[in-house]
C-alpha positions as a Python dict, from the first residue, in 0.01 Angstrom:
ca = {
    (1, 'M'): (0, 0, 0),
    (2, 'V'): (-310, 221, -55),
    (3, 'F'): (-400, 463, -300),
    (4, 'D'): (-615, 735, -322),
    (5, 'R'): (-767, 660, -625),
    (6, 'E'): (-967, 984, -694),
    (7, 'R'): (-688, 1214, -612),
    (8, 'C'): (-447, 1018, -849),
    (9, 'K'): (-366, 1189, -1163),
    (10, 'G'): (-209, 915, -1345),
    (11, 'C'): (149, 1067, -1383),
    (12, 'E'): (349, 743, -1367),
    (13, 'L'): (580, 874, -1144),
    (14, 'C'): (564, 614, -922),
    (15, 'V'): (556, 334, -1161),
    (16, 'T'): (920, 448, -1301),
    (17, 'V'): (1052, 437, -938),
    (18, 'C'): (922, 77, -851),
    (19, 'P'): (1228, -144, -817),
    (20, 'R'): (1000, -446, -845),
    (21, 'K'): (780, -314, -1138),
    (22, 'I'): (454, -427, -995),
    (23, 'L'): (297, -66, -1025),
    (24, 'T'): (77, 17, -1344),
    (25, 'L'): (-180, 261, -1439),
    (26, 'S'): (-559, 109, -1398),
    (27, 'P'): (-755, 52, -1693),
    (28, 'D'): (-1038, 236, -1531),
    (29, 'L'): (-1095, 600, -1506),
    (30, 'N'): (-1143, 800, -1170),
    (31, 'S'): (-1390, 1088, -1139),
    (32, 'L'): (-1141, 1321, -1248),
    (33, 'G'): (-1088, 1120, -1580),
    (34, 'F'): (-741, 1002, -1493),
    (35, 'H'): (-604, 642, -1506),
    (36, 'P'): (-494, 608, -1159),
    (37, 'A'): (-188, 392, -1028),
    (38, 'M'): (-256, 31, -884),
    (39, 'I'): (-19, -242, -784),
    (40, 'T'): (-31, -558, -945),
    (41, 'D'): (124, -774, -703),
    (42, 'A'): (105, -682, -356),
    (43, 'S'): (314, -981, -201),
    (44, 'R'): (621, -876, -413),
    (45, 'C'): (624, -501, -254),
    (46, 'T'): (932, -465, -14),
    (47, 'G'): (782, -155, 149),
    (48, 'C'): (1072, 72, 22),
    (49, 'C'): (823, 342, -20),
    (50, 'F'): (1011, 505, -319),
    (51, 'C'): (655, 523, -477),
    (52, 'A'): (501, 734, -199),
    (53, 'L'): (814, 960, -179),
    (54, 'M'): (789, 1023, -571),
    (55, 'C'): (428, 1111, -571),
    (56, 'P'): (359, 1493, -607),
    (57, 'D'): (19, 1444, -499),
    (58, 'V'): (93, 1219, -203),
    (59, 'V'): (-204, 978, -269),
    (60, 'I'): (0, 656, -176),
    (61, 'T'): (53, 557, 169),
    (62, 'V'): (279, 237, 229),
    (63, 'L'): (188, 18, 542),
    (64, 'R'): (374, -252, 736),
    (65, 'E'): (246, -499, 926),
    (66, 'E'): (370, -507, 1255),
    (67, 'G'): (707, -687, 1317),
    (68, 'E'): (762, -697, 931),
    (69, 'D'): (1073, -521, 970),
    (70, 'A'): (1228, -759, 1175),
    (71, 'A'): (1124, -1049, 945),
    (72, 'R'): (1286, -879, 677),
    (73, 'A'): (1616, -824, 839),
    (74, 'D'): (1637, -1217, 953),
    (75, 'E'): (1588, -1275, 568),
    (76, 'G'): (1846, -1045, 450),
}
């Protein structure tokens, strides 16, 4: 998961929709004076993309490793 920290306005919409509750606002400010969103535990991310879909400023990109979808299907 990649955040464009400089464009994030800290609206927290991504934080509220994350089913794993692994997103929060950074204590640091970006150049616009906002607390950008950040992930607290990337290993717990399921790649559901709810955060990216909810973001009004399109600052979140969810990346998956090759073969990850097949591995998750085998687990479930």
